[in-house]
Coordinates of C-alpha atoms in Angstrom, one line a residue:
M205 CA -91.4 22.6 41.2
P206 CA -87.8 23.2 41.9
E207 CA -86.8 26.5 43.3
K208 CA -85.4 29.1 41.1
F209 CA -81.8 30.4 41.7
T210 CA -80.6 33.8 40.8
R211 CA -77.2 33.8 39.1
R212 CA -74.7 36.4 40.4
T213 CA -72.4 38.3 38.2
S214 CA -68.6 37.9 38.8
A215 CA -68.3 41.4 40.3
E216 CA -71.2 40.7 42.8
E217 CA -69.6 37.3 43.8
G218 CA -66.2 38.9 44.4
S219 CA -67.8 41.6 46.6
A220 CA -69.6 39.0 48.7
K221 CA -66.4 37.1 49.3
E222 CA -64.6 40.2 50.5
N223 CA -67.5 40.9 53.0
D224 CA -67.4 37.3 54.3
K225 CA -63.6 37.6 54.8
S226 CA -63.9 40.9 56.7
L227 CA -66.6 39.4 59.0
S228 CA -64.4 36.4 59.7
D229 CA -61.3 38.5 60.6
S230 CA -63.4 40.7 62.9
K231 CA -64.7 37.6 64.8
R232 CA -61.1 36.1 65.1
S233 CA -59.8 39.4 66.4
T234 CA -62.5 39.6 69.0
R235 CA -61.7 36.0 70.2
Q236 CA -57.9 36.7 70.4
G237 CA -58.6 39.9 72.4
S238 CA -60.7 38.0 74.8
R239 CA -58.1 35.3 75.2
F240 CA -55.3 37.9 75.8
K241 CA -57.4 39.7 78.3
T242 CA -58.0 36.4 80.2
L243 CA -54.3 35.5 80.1
T244 CA -53.4 39.0 81.3
E245 CA -55.8 38.8 84.2
D246 CA -54.5 35.3 85.1
S247 CA -50.9 36.6 85.1
Q248 CA -51.8 39.7 87.1
H249 CA -53.6 37.5 89.6
T250 CA -50.6 35.2 89.9
Q251 CA -48.3 38.1 90.4
D252 CA -50.6 39.6 93.0
Q253 CA -50.6 36.3 94.8
T254 CA -46.8 36.0 94.7
S255 CA -46.5 39.7 95.9
D256 CA -48.9 39.0 98.8
Q257 CA -47.0 35.9 99.7
E258 CA -43.7 37.7 99.7
Q259 CA -45.1 40.6 101.7
S260 CA -46.6 38.1 104.2
Q261 CA -43.3 36.2 104.5
S262 CA -41.3 39.4 104.9
T263 CA -43.7 40.6 107.6
R264 CA -43.4 37.3 109.5
R265 CA -39.6 37.4 109.2
G266 CA -39.5 41.0 110.5
R267 CA -41.7 40.0 113.5
R268 CA -39.5 37.0 114.2
M269 CA -36.3 39.1 114.0
S270 CA -37.8 41.8 116.4
A271 CA -38.8 39.1 118.9
R272 CA -35.4 37.5 118.8
E273 CA -33.6 40.8 119.3
T274 CA -35.9 41.8 122.2
S275 CA -35.4 38.4 123.8
S276 CA -31.6 38.6 123.4
L277 CA -31.5 42.0 125.0
D278 CA -33.5 40.8 128.0
E279 CA -31.2 37.8 128.4
T280 CA -28.1 40.0 128.2
K281 CA -29.3 42.3 130.9
S282 CA -30.5 39.4 133.2
T283 CA -27.3 37.2 132.9
G284 CA -24.7 39.9 132.4
R285 CA -23.3 38.1 129.4
S286 CA -22.3 39.8 126.1
A287 CA -24.6 39.6 123.1
E288 CA -22.2 37.3 121.3
E289 CA -22.2 34.8 124.2
V290 CA -26.0 34.8 124.3
R291 CA -26.2 34.1 120.6
T292 CA -23.6 31.2 120.9
S293 CA -25.7 29.7 123.7
R294 CA -28.9 29.9 121.7
R295 CA -27.3 28.2 118.7
S296 CA -26.2 25.3 120.9
R297 CA -29.7 24.9 122.3
N298 CA -31.3 25.0 118.9
N299 CA -29.1 22.3 117.3
G300 CA -31.5 19.7 118.4
G301 CA -34.1 21.1 116.1
A302 CA -31.9 21.4 113.0
D303 CA -33.5 18.5 111.2
K304 CA -36.9 20.0 111.6
A305 CA -35.7 23.4 110.5
D306 CA -34.1 21.8 107.4
K307 CA -37.4 20.2 106.4
S308 CA -39.2 23.4 106.9
K309 CA -36.6 25.2 104.8
E310 CA -37.0 22.6 102.0
S311 CA -40.7 23.2 102.1
D312 CA -40.2 27.0 101.9
E313 CA -37.8 26.6 99.1
F314 CA -40.3 24.5 97.1
V315 CA -42.9 27.2 97.6
A316 CA -40.5 29.8 96.3
Y317 CA -39.6 27.3 93.5
Q318 CA -43.2 27.2 92.4
G319 CA -43.3 30.9 92.4
L320 CA -40.5 31.2 89.9
D321 CA -41.9 29.1 87.1
N322 CA -45.6 28.3 86.6
H323 CA -45.0 25.6 83.9
K324 CA -47.0 22.5 84.7
A325 CA -43.9 20.2 84.5
F326 CA -42.5 21.9 87.6
K327 CA -45.7 21.9 89.8
R328 CA -44.7 19.0 92.0
S329 CA -45.5 18.4 95.7
G330 CA -43.1 19.6 98.4
S331 CA -42.5 16.0 99.6
R332 CA -41.6 14.9 96.1
Y333 CA -39.2 17.8 95.6
A334 CA -37.5 17.1 99.0
N335 CA -37.1 13.4 98.1
H336 CA -35.5 14.2 94.7
K337 CA -33.2 16.7 96.4
R338 CA -32.0 14.1 98.9
Q339 CA -31.4 11.3 96.4
S340 CA -29.9 13.1 93.5
D341 CA -26.1 13.7 93.2
R342 CA -26.8 16.8 91.1
G343 CA -30.2 17.9 92.4
I344 CA -31.8 21.4 92.2
K345 CA -31.2 23.9 94.9
L346 CA -33.2 27.2 94.6
F347 CA -31.7 30.7 94.9
N348 CA -33.2 33.0 97.4
S349 CA -36.4 34.4 95.9
N350 CA -35.1 38.0 96.4
S351 CA -32.1 37.5 94.1
Q352 CA -33.6 38.8 90.9
E353 CA -30.3 38.8 89.0
Q354 CA -29.6 35.1 89.7
E355 CA -33.2 34.1 88.9
S356 CA -33.2 35.9 85.6
T357 CA -29.7 34.5 84.7
N358 CA -30.1 30.9 85.9
G359 CA -33.9 30.4 85.6
G360 CA -34.3 30.3 89.4
Y361 CA -32.2 27.3 90.2
R362 CA -28.5 26.1 90.3
G363 CA -26.5 22.9 90.9
Y364 CA -25.4 21.9 94.4
A365 CA -22.0 23.2 95.6
V366 CA -19.0 20.8 95.3
E367 CA -18.9 20.2 99.0
D368 CA -22.5 19.1 99.0
V369 CA -21.8 16.5 96.3
Q370 CA -18.7 15.3 98.1
K371 CA -20.7 14.7 101.2
K372 CA -23.4 12.7 99.3
N373 CA -20.7 10.5 97.6
A374 CA -18.8 9.8 100.7
R375 CA -18.4 6.1 101.5
S376 CA -17.8 4.2 104.6
P377 CA -14.0 3.4 105.3
L378 CA -15.0 -0.2 106.0
F379 CA -16.8 -0.5 102.7
M380 CA -13.7 0.8 100.8
V381 CA -11.4 -1.7 102.6
L382 CA -13.7 -4.6 101.7
L383 CA -13.9 -3.4 98.1
G384 CA -10.1 -3.1 97.9
G385 CA -9.7 -6.6 99.3
L386 CA -12.1 -8.1 96.8
A387 CA -10.2 -6.4 93.9
V388 CA -7.0 -8.0 95.1
V389 CA -8.5 -11.4 95.3
V390 CA -10.0 -11.1 91.7
V391 CA -6.6 -10.0 90.3
A392 CA -4.8 -12.8 92.0
L393 CA -7.3 -15.3 90.7
L394 CA -6.9 -14.0 87.1
V395 CA -3.1 -14.2 87.3
F396 CA -3.3 -17.8 88.6
I397 CA -5.6 -18.8 85.8
A398 CA -3.4 -17.2 83.2
Y399 CA -0.3 -18.9 84.6
S400 CA -1.9 -22.3 84.7
F401 CA -3.1 -21.9 81.1
I402 CA 0.3 -20.9 79.8
T403 CA 2.2 -23.7 81.7
S404 CA -0.4 -26.2 80.7
N405 CA 0.0 -25.3 77.0
A406 CA 3.8 -25.3 77.3
S407 CA 3.8 -28.7 78.9
N408 CA 1.4 -30.2 76.5
A409 CA 2.6 -28.6 73.3
G410 CA 2.6 -31.1 70.4
G411 CA 0.7 -33.6 72.5
I412 CA 3.5 -34.2 75.0
T413 CA 2.5 -35.0 78.6
A414 CA 4.8 -33.9 81.4
G415 CA 6.3 -36.4 83.8
V416 CA 6.6 -39.3 81.3
E417 CA 10.0 -41.2 81.1
T418 CA 11.7 -41.1 77.7
E419 CA 14.9 -42.3 76.3
V420 CA 17.2 -39.6 74.9
F421 CA 20.5 -40.2 73.0
I422 CA 23.1 -37.4 72.8
P423 CA 25.6 -38.0 70.0
E424 CA 29.3 -37.6 70.5
G425 CA 30.5 -34.1 69.9
A426 CA 27.1 -32.6 69.7
S427 CA 26.9 -28.8 70.2
T428 CA 24.8 -27.1 72.8
T429 CA 22.3 -26.1 70.1
S430 CA 22.1 -29.6 68.8
I431 CA 21.6 -31.0 72.3
A432 CA 18.9 -28.5 73.0
K433 CA 17.0 -29.5 69.8
V434 CA 17.2 -33.2 70.8
L435 CA 15.8 -32.5 74.2
K436 CA 13.0 -30.3 72.9
D437 CA 12.0 -32.8 70.2
A438 CA 11.8 -35.4 72.9
G439 CA 9.7 -33.1 75.1
V440 CA 12.3 -33.0 77.9
I441 CA 12.5 -29.2 77.8
R442 CA 9.9 -26.7 76.7
T443 CA 12.1 -24.3 74.6
D444 CA 15.6 -24.8 73.3
S445 CA 16.5 -21.1 73.7
S446 CA 16.0 -21.1 77.5
F447 CA 18.1 -24.3 77.8
I448 CA 20.9 -22.8 75.7
K449 CA 20.9 -19.7 77.9
A450 CA 21.0 -21.8 81.1
V451 CA 24.0 -23.7 79.8
K452 CA 25.9 -20.5 78.7
D453 CA 25.1 -18.8 82.0
R454 CA 26.8 -21.7 83.8
G455 CA 29.6 -22.0 81.3
A456 CA 28.8 -25.7 80.8
E457 CA 29.0 -25.9 77.0
S458 CA 31.9 -28.4 77.1
M459 CA 30.6 -30.3 80.2
L460 CA 27.6 -31.9 78.5
K461 CA 28.3 -35.6 78.0
P462 CA 27.1 -37.8 75.2
G463 CA 25.3 -41.0 75.7
K464 CA 22.0 -42.6 76.3
Y465 CA 19.8 -41.1 79.0
Q466 CA 16.6 -41.9 80.8
M467 CA 14.9 -38.5 81.2
T468 CA 11.5 -37.2 82.0
T469 CA 9.3 -34.9 79.8
G470 CA 8.7 -31.4 81.1
M471 CA 12.0 -31.2 83.0
S472 CA 13.4 -27.8 84.0
D473 CA 16.3 -26.6 82.1
T474 CA 18.5 -26.8 85.2
D475 CA 17.6 -30.4 85.9
A476 CA 18.2 -31.5 82.3
M477 CA 21.5 -29.7 82.2
N478 CA 22.7 -31.3 85.5
M479 CA 21.8 -34.7 84.2
L480 CA 23.9 -34.2 81.1
I481 CA 26.8 -32.8 83.1
S482 CA 26.7 -35.9 85.3
G483 CA 26.7 -38.2 82.3
P484 CA 24.6 -41.2 81.3
I485 CA 24.2 -43.8 84.0
V486 CA 24.4 -46.7 81.7
T487 CA 26.8 -49.5 81.0
G488 CA 27.8 -50.3 77.5
N489 CA 30.5 -51.2 75.1
I490 CA 33.1 -48.6 73.9
L491 CA 33.1 -48.7 70.2
T492 CA 35.9 -46.8 68.4
V493 CA 35.6 -46.3 64.6
P494 CA 39.0 -45.0 63.3
E495 CA 39.2 -42.4 60.6
G496 CA 39.5 -44.0 57.2
F497 CA 37.7 -47.2 58.1
T498 CA 35.6 -48.7 55.4
L499 CA 32.1 -50.0 55.9
E500 CA 33.3 -53.6 56.1
Q501 CA 36.1 -52.7 58.5
T502 CA 33.5 -51.0 60.7
A503 CA 31.2 -54.0 60.6
A504 CA 34.0 -56.2 61.7
R505 CA 34.8 -53.9 64.6
V506 CA 31.1 -53.7 65.7
E507 CA 30.9 -57.5 65.7
T508 CA 34.0 -57.7 67.9
V509 CA 33.0 -55.0 70.4
C510 CA 29.2 -55.2 70.5
G511 CA 28.6 -58.8 69.5
I512 CA 26.4 -57.8 66.5
P513 CA 26.9 -60.1 63.5
R514 CA 29.0 -58.6 60.8
D515 CA 26.6 -59.5 58.0
E516 CA 23.7 -58.0 59.9
F517 CA 25.5 -54.7 60.3
I518 CA 26.5 -54.7 56.6
N519 CA 22.9 -55.3 55.5
E520 CA 21.7 -52.4 57.6
A521 CA 24.5 -50.1 56.3
K522 CA 23.4 -50.9 52.8
S523 CA 19.9 -49.6 53.3
A524 CA 20.5 -45.9 52.7
D525 CA 17.0 -45.5 51.2
K526 CA 15.4 -46.6 54.4
Y527 CA 17.0 -43.7 56.3
Y528 CA 16.4 -41.2 53.5
N529 CA 12.7 -42.1 53.3
K530 CA 12.4 -42.0 57.1
D531 CA 13.5 -38.3 57.3
T532 CA 14.4 -36.6 54.0
Q533 CA 15.3 -33.4 55.6
K534 CA 17.7 -34.9 58.2
Y535 CA 19.3 -37.4 55.7
W536 CA 19.1 -35.3 52.6
F537 CA 22.6 -36.3 51.5
L538 CA 21.6 -40.0 51.1
Q539 CA 19.4 -39.4 48.0
N540 CA 20.5 -41.7 45.1
V541 CA 23.8 -42.8 46.8
Y542 CA 25.8 -45.4 44.9
N543 CA 24.9 -49.1 45.6
N544 CA 22.4 -47.9 48.3
S545 CA 25.4 -47.9 50.6
L546 CA 26.2 -45.7 53.7
E547 CA 29.9 -45.9 52.8
G548 CA 31.5 -42.6 53.8
F549 CA 28.7 -41.6 56.2
L550 CA 29.4 -43.8 59.2
Y551 CA 31.3 -41.1 61.1
P552 CA 34.5 -42.2 62.8
K553 CA 34.5 -41.5 66.5
T554 CA 34.4 -43.3 69.9
Y555 CA 30.9 -44.3 71.1
T556 CA 29.3 -45.9 74.0
I557 CA 26.9 -48.5 72.8
P558 CA 24.5 -49.9 75.4
E559 CA 24.3 -53.6 76.0
G560 CA 21.7 -55.4 73.8
S561 CA 21.8 -52.8 71.0
N562 CA 21.1 -54.1 67.5
A563 CA 22.6 -53.2 64.1
A564 CA 20.0 -50.5 63.4
Y565 CA 20.8 -48.7 66.6
V566 CA 24.5 -48.6 66.0
V567 CA 24.1 -47.5 62.3
G568 CA 21.7 -44.8 63.5
V569 CA 24.2 -43.5 66.1
L570 CA 27.1 -43.3 63.6
L571 CA 24.9 -41.7 60.9
D572 CA 23.4 -39.1 63.3
Q573 CA 26.9 -38.2 64.3
F574 CA 27.7 -37.4 60.7
V575 CA 24.7 -35.1 60.5
I576 CA 26.0 -33.2 63.5
E577 CA 29.6 -32.9 62.1
I578 CA 28.6 -31.5 58.7
A579 CA 26.1 -28.9 60.1
G580 CA 27.0 -25.5 58.8
L581 CA 29.4 -26.9 56.1
D582 CA 30.1 -24.2 53.5
M583 CA 29.6 -25.8 50.1
S584 CA 29.9 -22.6 48.0
H585 CA 33.4 -23.3 46.6
A586 CA 32.5 -27.0 45.7
E587 CA 29.2 -26.0 44.1
S588 CA 31.1 -23.4 42.0
H589 CA 32.9 -26.4 40.5
N590 CA 29.7 -28.3 40.0
L591 CA 30.3 -30.7 42.9
N592 CA 27.5 -31.8 45.3
I593 CA 27.7 -33.1 48.8
Y594 CA 28.2 -36.7 47.6
D595 CA 31.1 -35.6 45.4
V596 CA 32.6 -33.8 48.4
I597 CA 32.5 -36.8 50.7
T598 CA 34.0 -38.9 47.9
I599 CA 36.9 -36.4 47.6
A600 CA 37.3 -36.2 51.4
S601 CA 37.5 -40.0 51.6
M602 CA 40.4 -40.0 49.1
V603 CA 42.1 -37.2 51.0
E604 CA 41.7 -39.2 54.2
K605 CA 43.4 -42.3 52.7
E606 CA 46.1 -40.4 50.8
T607 CA 47.7 -38.5 53.7
Y608 CA 47.9 -38.7 57.5
T609 CA 49.5 -35.3 57.8
A610 CA 47.0 -32.5 58.7
S611 CA 48.9 -29.8 56.8
E612 CA 48.8 -31.8 53.6
R613 CA 45.0 -32.3 53.4
D614 CA 44.1 -29.1 51.5
K615 CA 47.1 -29.6 49.1
V616 CA 46.0 -33.1 48.2
S617 CA 42.5 -31.7 47.7
S618 CA 43.9 -29.1 45.4
V619 CA 45.6 -31.7 43.3
I620 CA 42.3 -33.5 42.8
Y621 CA 40.5 -30.3 41.8
N622 CA 43.3 -29.3 39.4
R623 CA 43.4 -32.7 37.7
L624 CA 39.6 -32.7 37.3
K625 CA 39.8 -29.2 35.8
N626 CA 42.4 -30.4 33.3
N627 CA 40.5 -33.6 32.4
M628 CA 43.3 -35.7 33.8
K629 CA 42.8 -39.1 35.4
L630 CA 43.1 -38.8 39.2
Q631 CA 45.4 -41.9 39.5
I632 CA 44.7 -42.1 43.3
C633 CA 46.4 -45.3 44.7
A634 CA 43.8 -45.5 47.5
T635 CA 41.0 -46.2 45.1
V636 CA 42.8 -49.3 43.8
V637 CA 43.5 -50.5 47.4
Y638 CA 39.7 -50.1 48.1
V639 CA 39.0 -52.4 45.2
L640 CA 41.5 -55.0 46.2
G641 CA 40.6 -54.8 49.9
P642 CA 42.7 -53.6 52.8
D643 CA 43.9 -57.0 53.7
A644 CA 45.3 -57.6 50.2
R645 CA 47.2 -54.4 49.8
D646 CA 48.5 -51.6 52.1
Y647 CA 51.2 -49.0 52.1
G648 CA 53.5 -51.0 54.3
V649 CA 53.9 -54.8 54.1
N650 CA 51.9 -55.3 50.9
P651 CA 52.4 -52.3 48.7
L652 CA 50.6 -51.8 45.4
L653 CA 52.1 -53.4 42.3
Y654 CA 51.9 -52.1 38.8
V655 CA 49.7 -55.0 37.8
D656 CA 47.2 -53.9 40.5
L657 CA 46.7 -50.6 38.7
E658 CA 45.0 -52.4 35.8
V659 CA 42.3 -54.1 37.9
E660 CA 38.8 -53.5 36.4
S661 CA 36.5 -51.5 38.7
P662 CA 34.6 -48.3 38.5
Y663 CA 36.6 -47.2 41.5
N664 CA 40.0 -47.6 39.7
T665 CA 40.9 -44.0 38.9
Y666 CA 43.9 -45.2 37.0
I667 CA 41.7 -46.5 34.2
H668 CA 38.5 -44.3 34.6
D669 CA 38.2 -40.6 34.3
G670 CA 36.8 -38.4 37.0
L671 CA 35.7 -39.3 40.5
P672 CA 35.0 -42.8 41.6
P673 CA 31.2 -43.6 42.0
G674 CA 31.3 -43.1 45.7
P675 CA 33.4 -42.7 48.9
I676 CA 36.0 -45.2 49.7
C677 CA 36.0 -44.8 53.5
S678 CA 34.6 -42.7 56.4
P679 CA 36.5 -39.4 56.4
Q680 CA 36.9 -37.1 59.5
I681 CA 35.6 -33.6 59.4
A682 CA 39.1 -32.1 58.7
S683 CA 39.2 -34.0 55.4
I684 CA 35.7 -33.0 54.6
K685 CA 36.6 -29.3 55.2
A686 CA 39.6 -29.7 53.0
A687 CA 37.4 -31.2 50.2
V688 CA 35.1 -28.1 50.2
N689 CA 38.0 -25.6 50.5
P690 CA 41.2 -26.8 48.8
A691 CA 44.4 -24.9 48.8
E692 CA 45.0 -22.5 45.9
S693 CA 47.8 -24.1 43.9
D694 CA 48.8 -25.4 40.5
F695 CA 50.0 -28.8 41.8
L696 CA 49.2 -31.8 39.6
Y697 CA 51.2 -34.5 41.5
Y698 CA 52.3 -35.6 44.9
V699 CA 54.8 -38.3 45.7
L700 CA 55.7 -40.0 49.0
T701 CA 59.2 -38.9 49.8
S702 CA 59.7 -39.8 53.5
T703 CA 59.2 -42.6 56.0
E704 CA 57.1 -40.3 58.1
G705 CA 54.4 -40.2 55.4
T706 CA 55.0 -36.7 54.0
H707 CA 54.8 -35.9 50.3
T708 CA 56.5 -33.8 47.7
F709 CA 54.0 -31.7 45.7
C710 CA 54.7 -31.0 42.0
A711 CA 53.3 -28.7 39.3
T712 CA 55.4 -29.9 36.3
D713 CA 56.5 -33.2 34.8
E714 CA 60.1 -32.4 35.6
E715 CA 59.3 -31.9 39.3
F716 CA 57.3 -35.1 39.3
A717 CA 60.2 -37.1 37.8
A718 CA 62.6 -35.8 40.5
A719 CA 60.2 -36.7 43.3
T720 CA 59.7 -40.2 41.8
A721 CA 63.5 -40.7 41.8
K722 CA 63.6 -39.7 45.4
Y723 CA 60.8 -42.2 46.2
N724 CA 62.7 -45.1 44.6
E725 CA 65.8 -44.1 46.4
I726 CA 64.1 -44.3 49.8
F727 CA 61.8 -47.3 49.3
G728 CA 63.7 -49.2 46.6

């Protein structure tokens, strides 16, 4: 049968729990008291041992001190020397055992170190402590065990003095010299590598290899800036700014000679400048294109001087789209020119054309010179009158043919502007001469006739309004500047009134009639 259990009441069960708790607290208190007693006895035992050790060490030190003092007194009496001299002599004799004494001192310090803290982490052997003390730059050095204030403040240890650390970190002078020399070599090597990298990149920028011969052409009248750009684009110099500076420093802006040069890529600025000052070492033909020459007149002159067939030159000069498509930024003014002709853009100047040159080379030289001449041209006034660069060159060509007097160019230009503004036909005689041809009519032997003024041509400004469809000759830069900046006037007419080629400018019909009468009087 199963055993029978007696059920307790709630009050009886609570009383039993309280009795069990009291018994457990009593047992726990007994165990803690026992443990405290054990720890107290261990601590007392440790303190007794430490006290005995200190008393023993103090006794030994006292005995050693008494012995040393007795020995010193005996030696003073026997030698007749002072006590200070005896102590100095003894220190000299004892220097030989300094290392042994230091080791003994380290061992004693370790014993004292152990006595200051009984934590297990600090209970190391004397040899291990001495080894750490020698190798560490910031090792532990104990206070004297009798300095209670220092022990309580610093825990029984402190860092080495500054002079001790300096001695430990001292290096051999030879080592420092070798280290310094190595540093110098490393820095020099880095500088050399950097310099080689920079010069290599500069020499090979844009895929250009230094030391390669290249042909360079410097146009007539090119500025220092333009020449620098030509040389840089050809790879002859590295930067145009340094070349310009070299030229200015020497004052050689006007000494650089145009022509065709055999140069080398990657040249120094000084070498390139000296070569341009010396001039091109080439033989060639001197081609002079006068101001006001037409395309056909230029072709005839090129054939005579350079031996290039006239038709070959004309065909090349009527391929404006070829040059525009080749470099739209450089030849921007050739877009949609009339009859695809370079008329007006073959700049008049004197050139040296190398032997064996073809029509394309000569046309390119004259065209590039035009680019140089119009660089920086102020078009603001012309554009305010709805005129573009092609219109300006057309006006300039008429100014070039209508007067040979420099002071009259801007006045002739003003007459053209004023007649365009008033919707008047320009009635420029030079446009009719262009249609008839220079050999048929001129201002001297074969002057224009009234019948010539009726010839049908878009260039005839006597019968057609506005500007002719294109330039009628190659104008010089003075005429081009007059075309973009005419004189401020109300002139509507000008009439040739002297054998020197000067004109009388008129603003009214009455003034024009008087000037015409004077013309008839002089030229019949």
